[in-house]
Amino acid sequence: MTFVSATPGFTKTIVQQAPSADATINPPSIKRSPDQTERESTPRDPSSKADVIIEGRTKDAVATFVEQLTKVNRGHQISRWNTMACPITLGLNSEQARYLTERIRSRSREFGVPVAGQSCSANIVIVVTNDADEFTRQFLRRYTKLFQDTSSGISELAPLRGELLQSRPIRWLNASRTGGAGGGSLGQVYSGSRLRENSQENAILLLAIVDASMMRGVKWGQIADYLTMVALANPRMDARFRLDTIMSIFQARDAGGLLPTELTANDRSFLRALYRTHGAASAVQQRKQIESAITK
């Protein structure tokens, strides 16, 4: 997890600076209405060849899959949404924005993530722009101090900046805060076993930047489910997935392969396990619990 000191004021500023709604974000690949796109998406046949291959997944492959979806800072636990999540989509017309936001809301509830009502302070912020590179550069220039805060927990600033500045279909920044295992605040962070027994890592912010010019060949449902995985987990941006997952849509598209139409069985198993594991466990323990749940 990437750790930054996110505040309501910071999130409000992001919302104000993002591309305006009803802008000209409408590339040919996602030009159709959400309803039309959903009618054209056909769920994968459970008996298909791809799923037969997935049934033969190895423990090593599952362990790699879980590790790729749970990036953590050294010494920290796996972060997840233990308090209310509030998604918002910026830079699209109202219909498209509403579709993405509501699908993320629906998916989140499906896996037991607490979701706030409509009038809430956004902490899952999806920004869609035709110039993601420039938006990211401006973001990094504007919030330089954010990455200099020693309490933020960022230990590898240079690699993080490099990842954010690299052109890709979707890039993201997550933030979390260590709290008490029972959901309260934690006045002091303890080490060793006491950390695992008394604390949990609470997701508090996701900023995802979607490059509309790189959405060729993908549909609204796929984009929404990809963003759901980004928001609810914390995938590595540079990961190349071996198992069937919605996170592979751009990788598969560029290779001329078959794209998952929605969250896959692996994705669902992972998210169910992530939000059922004991949040106060260490990252190693959490990953083992998730791996065990997926392979059952």
Coordinates of C-alpha atoms in Angstrom, one line a residue:
M1 CA 0.0 0.0 0.0
T2 CA 1.2 3.5 -0.7
F3 CA 0.8 5.6 2.4
V4 CA 0.0 9.3 2.3
S5 CA -1.6 11.7 4.7
A6 CA -4.9 12.2 3.1
T7 CA -7.3 14.7 4.5
P8 CA -10.9 15.8 3.5
G9 CA -9.3 19.1 2.2
F10 CA -6.9 17.2 0.0
T11 CA -9.7 15.1 -1.5
K12 CA -11.9 18.2 -2.0
T13 CA -9.1 19.9 -3.9
I14 CA -8.6 16.9 -6.2
V15 CA -12.3 17.0 -7.0
Q16 CA -12.1 20.7 -7.8
Q17 CA -9.0 20.4 -10.0
A18 CA -10.2 17.3 -11.9
P19 CA -11.6 17.7 -15.5
S20 CA -15.1 19.0 -15.5
A21 CA -18.1 16.8 -15.9
D22 CA -19.7 16.6 -19.3
A23 CA -16.3 17.3 -20.9
T24 CA -15.3 15.8 -24.3
I25 CA -14.1 12.5 -22.9
N26 CA -15.8 10.1 -25.3
P27 CA -13.3 8.0 -27.3
P28 CA -14.7 5.6 -29.8
S29 CA -13.9 2.5 -27.7
I30 CA -16.2 3.6 -24.9
K31 CA -18.6 5.7 -27.0
R32 CA -21.7 3.5 -26.5
S33 CA -24.1 3.9 -23.6
P34 CA -23.5 1.8 -20.5
D35 CA -26.8 -0.1 -21.0
Q36 CA -25.9 -1.0 -24.6
T37 CA -22.5 -2.1 -23.5
E38 CA -23.9 -4.3 -20.8
R39 CA -26.3 -6.0 -23.2
E40 CA -23.3 -6.9 -25.4
S41 CA -21.2 -8.3 -22.6
T42 CA -21.8 -12.0 -22.2
P43 CA -20.7 -13.7 -19.0
R44 CA -18.0 -16.4 -19.5
D45 CA -19.2 -20.0 -19.7
P46 CA -18.1 -21.8 -16.5
S47 CA -17.2 -24.9 -18.7
S48 CA -15.0 -22.9 -21.1
K49 CA -11.4 -23.9 -21.7
A50 CA -10.1 -20.8 -19.9
D51 CA -11.8 -21.9 -16.7
V52 CA -10.6 -25.4 -17.0
I53 CA -7.1 -24.1 -17.1
I54 CA -7.7 -21.9 -14.0
E55 CA -8.9 -25.0 -12.1
G56 CA -5.3 -26.4 -12.5
R57 CA -3.7 -23.3 -10.8
T58 CA -0.8 -24.1 -8.6
K59 CA -0.1 -22.9 -5.0
D60 CA 2.8 -20.8 -6.3
A61 CA 0.6 -19.2 -9.0
V62 CA -2.0 -18.3 -6.3
A63 CA 0.6 -17.0 -4.0
T64 CA 2.0 -14.7 -6.7
F65 CA -1.6 -13.6 -7.6
V66 CA -2.3 -12.6 -4.0
E67 CA 1.0 -10.8 -3.6
Q68 CA 0.4 -8.8 -6.8
L69 CA -2.9 -7.7 -5.5
T70 CA -1.7 -6.7 -2.0
K71 CA 1.1 -4.3 -2.3
V72 CA 2.2 -3.2 1.2
N73 CA 4.8 -0.9 2.6
R74 CA 7.5 -2.6 4.7
G75 CA 6.3 -3.5 8.2
H76 CA 2.7 -2.7 7.5
Q77 CA -0.4 -4.8 7.3
I78 CA -2.6 -5.3 4.2
S79 CA -4.9 -2.3 3.9
R80 CA -8.7 -2.6 3.2
W81 CA -11.8 -0.5 3.6
N82 CA -12.9 -0.8 7.3
T83 CA -14.8 2.5 7.2
M84 CA -17.3 4.0 4.7
A85 CA -16.1 4.1 1.1
C86 CA -17.5 6.9 -1.1
P87 CA -16.7 6.7 -4.8
I88 CA -17.0 9.5 -7.3
T89 CA -16.2 9.7 -11.0
L90 CA -15.0 12.9 -12.6
G91 CA -14.3 13.9 -16.2
L92 CA -17.2 12.1 -17.9
N93 CA -20.8 13.0 -18.8
S94 CA -23.3 12.4 -16.1
E95 CA -24.6 9.1 -17.5
Q96 CA -21.2 7.6 -17.8
A97 CA -20.0 8.9 -14.5
R98 CA -23.1 7.6 -12.7
Y99 CA -22.7 4.1 -14.3
L100 CA -19.1 3.7 -13.2
T101 CA -19.7 5.1 -9.7
E102 CA -22.8 2.9 -9.1
R103 CA -21.1 -0.2 -10.4
I104 CA -18.2 0.3 -8.0
R105 CA -20.7 0.9 -5.2
S106 CA -22.6 -2.3 -6.0
R107 CA -19.5 -4.4 -6.3
S108 CA -18.2 -3.0 -3.0
R109 CA -21.3 -4.0 -1.2
E110 CA -21.2 -7.4 -2.7
F111 CA -17.9 -8.1 -0.9
G112 CA -18.9 -6.6 2.4
V113 CA -17.3 -3.2 2.0
P114 CA -19.1 -0.5 4.0
V115 CA -20.4 2.1 1.5
A116 CA -21.6 5.6 2.4
G117 CA -24.8 7.2 1.2
Q118 CA -24.9 9.5 -1.8
S119 CA -24.1 12.7 0.1
C120 CA -20.7 11.7 1.4
S121 CA -17.1 13.0 1.2
A122 CA -15.5 11.2 -1.7
N123 CA -12.5 9.0 -0.8
I124 CA -12.5 6.8 -4.0
V125 CA -11.8 9.4 -6.7
I126 CA -11.9 8.3 -10.3
V127 CA -10.5 10.9 -12.7
V128 CA -11.0 10.3 -16.5
T129 CA -9.0 12.5 -18.8
N130 CA -7.7 12.6 -22.4
D131 CA -4.3 13.7 -21.1
A132 CA -3.5 11.6 -18.1
D133 CA 0.3 12.3 -18.4
E134 CA -0.2 16.0 -18.0
F135 CA -2.8 15.6 -15.2
T136 CA -0.4 13.4 -13.3
R137 CA 2.5 15.9 -13.7
Q138 CA 0.4 18.7 -12.4
F139 CA -0.8 16.6 -9.5
L140 CA 2.8 15.7 -8.5
R141 CA 3.9 19.3 -8.8
R142 CA 0.9 20.6 -6.8
Y143 CA 1.3 18.0 -4.0
T144 CA 5.0 17.9 -3.6
K145 CA 4.8 18.3 0.2
L146 CA 2.4 15.4 0.4
F147 CA 5.2 13.1 -0.5
Q148 CA 7.7 14.8 1.9
D149 CA 5.6 14.1 5.0
T150 CA 7.6 11.7 7.1
S151 CA 4.4 10.5 8.8
S152 CA 3.0 9.4 5.5
G153 CA 4.9 6.1 5.5
I154 CA 6.2 6.5 2.0
S155 CA 9.6 4.8 1.9
E156 CA 10.3 4.6 -1.8
L157 CA 9.3 8.0 -3.3
A158 CA 11.4 7.7 -6.5
P159 CA 9.9 4.4 -7.6
L160 CA 6.4 5.7 -6.8
R161 CA 6.8 8.8 -8.8
G162 CA 8.2 6.8 -11.6
E163 CA 5.2 4.5 -11.6
L164 CA 2.8 7.4 -11.6
L165 CA 4.6 9.2 -14.4
Q166 CA 4.7 6.2 -16.7
S167 CA 2.0 6.2 -19.4
R168 CA -0.5 3.4 -18.8
P169 CA -4.3 3.0 -19.3
I170 CA -5.0 3.4 -15.6
R171 CA -2.6 4.6 -12.8
W172 CA -3.4 5.0 -9.1
L173 CA -2.4 6.1 -5.7
N174 CA -3.7 4.6 -2.5
A175 CA -3.6 5.9 1.1
S176 CA -4.2 4.2 4.4
R177 CA -3.9 4.9 8.1
T178 CA -3.0 2.6 10.9
G179 CA -5.8 2.3 13.5
G180 CA -6.9 0.1 16.4
A181 CA -7.9 -3.5 15.6
G182 CA -11.4 -2.7 16.9
G183 CA -11.8 0.2 14.5
G184 CA -10.8 3.0 16.8
S185 CA -7.8 5.3 16.6
L186 CA -4.3 4.1 17.6
G187 CA -2.2 6.5 19.6
Q188 CA 1.0 4.6 19.2
V189 CA 2.1 2.0 16.6
Y190 CA 3.7 -1.0 18.3
S191 CA 6.2 -3.4 16.8
G192 CA 6.3 -7.2 16.6
S193 CA 3.3 -9.3 17.7
R194 CA 1.7 -6.3 19.5
L195 CA 1.3 -4.6 16.2
R196 CA -0.5 -7.5 14.7
E197 CA -2.7 -7.9 17.8
N198 CA -3.7 -4.3 18.3
S199 CA -3.8 -2.6 14.9
Q200 CA -5.2 -2.8 11.4
E201 CA -4.5 -0.8 8.3
N202 CA -7.5 1.2 7.1
A203 CA -7.8 2.4 3.5
I204 CA -8.7 6.1 3.5
L205 CA -8.2 7.2 -0.1
L206 CA -7.8 6.0 -3.7
L207 CA -7.1 8.3 -6.6
A208 CA -7.3 6.5 -10.0
I209 CA -6.4 8.4 -13.2
V210 CA -7.9 6.9 -16.3
D211 CA -6.4 7.7 -19.7
A212 CA -9.4 7.9 -22.0
S213 CA -7.2 7.7 -25.1
M214 CA -6.0 4.2 -24.1
M215 CA -9.4 2.6 -23.5
R216 CA -9.6 1.1 -27.0
G217 CA -11.3 -2.3 -27.1
V218 CA -12.7 -2.3 -23.6
K219 CA -16.2 -1.8 -22.3
W220 CA -17.8 0.1 -19.5
G221 CA -18.4 -3.0 -17.4
Q222 CA -14.8 -4.1 -17.7
I223 CA -13.5 -0.6 -16.8
A224 CA -15.7 -0.4 -13.7
D225 CA -14.7 -3.9 -12.5
Y226 CA -11.0 -3.1 -13.1
L227 CA -11.4 0.0 -11.0
T228 CA -13.3 -2.0 -8.3
M229 CA -10.2 -4.2 -7.9
V230 CA -7.9 -1.2 -7.8
A231 CA -10.1 0.4 -5.2
L232 CA -10.8 -2.5 -2.9
A233 CA -7.3 -4.1 -3.1
N234 CA -4.0 -2.5 -3.9
P235 CA -2.6 -4.1 -7.0
R236 CA 0.9 -3.5 -8.3
M237 CA 0.7 -1.2 -11.3
D238 CA 3.5 -3.1 -13.1
A239 CA 2.1 -6.6 -12.4
R240 CA 1.7 -9.1 -15.2
F241 CA -0.9 -11.6 -14.1
R242 CA -0.7 -15.3 -14.8
L243 CA -4.1 -16.2 -13.5
D244 CA -7.5 -15.2 -15.0
T245 CA -8.4 -11.7 -13.6
I246 CA -10.1 -8.5 -14.7
M247 CA -6.7 -6.9 -14.0
S248 CA -5.4 -8.5 -17.2
I249 CA -7.7 -6.8 -19.6
F250 CA -5.1 -4.4 -21.0
Q251 CA -2.4 -7.0 -21.0
A252 CA -4.7 -9.4 -22.9
R253 CA -6.0 -6.7 -25.3
D254 CA -2.4 -5.7 -26.3
A255 CA -1.5 -9.4 -26.8
G256 CA -4.6 -10.0 -28.9
G257 CA -6.1 -12.4 -26.3
L258 CA -9.5 -13.0 -24.8
L259 CA -10.5 -10.3 -22.3
P260 CA -12.4 -11.1 -19.1
T261 CA -15.9 -9.6 -19.4
E262 CA -16.2 -8.9 -15.7
L263 CA -14.7 -9.8 -12.3
T264 CA -13.5 -13.4 -12.6
A265 CA -13.9 -16.3 -10.2
N266 CA -10.3 -15.6 -9.0
D267 CA -11.1 -11.9 -8.4
R268 CA -14.3 -12.8 -6.5
S269 CA -12.5 -15.4 -4.4
F270 CA -9.8 -12.9 -3.6
L271 CA -12.1 -10.1 -2.6
R272 CA -14.3 -12.3 -0.4
A273 CA -11.2 -13.6 1.3
L274 CA -9.6 -10.2 1.8
Y275 CA -12.7 -8.8 3.5
R276 CA -13.2 -11.9 5.7
T277 CA -9.6 -12.3 7.0
H278 CA -8.6 -11.0 10.4
G279 CA -7.5 -7.4 9.8
A280 CA -5.2 -7.4 12.8
A281 CA -3.0 -10.2 11.4
S282 CA 0.4 -9.5 9.8
A283 CA 0.6 -9.1 6.0
V284 CA 2.2 -12.6 5.8
Q285 CA -0.6 -14.1 7.8
Q286 CA -3.3 -12.3 5.9
R287 CA -1.9 -13.5 2.6
K288 CA -1.7 -17.1 3.7
Q289 CA -5.4 -16.8 4.8
I290 CA -6.4 -15.4 1.4
E291 CA -4.4 -18.0 -0.5
S292 CA -6.0 -20.8 1.5
A293 CA -9.5 -19.4 0.8
I294 CA -8.8 -19.1 -2.9
T295 CA -7.5 -22.7 -3.3
K296 CA -10.4 -24.3 -1.4

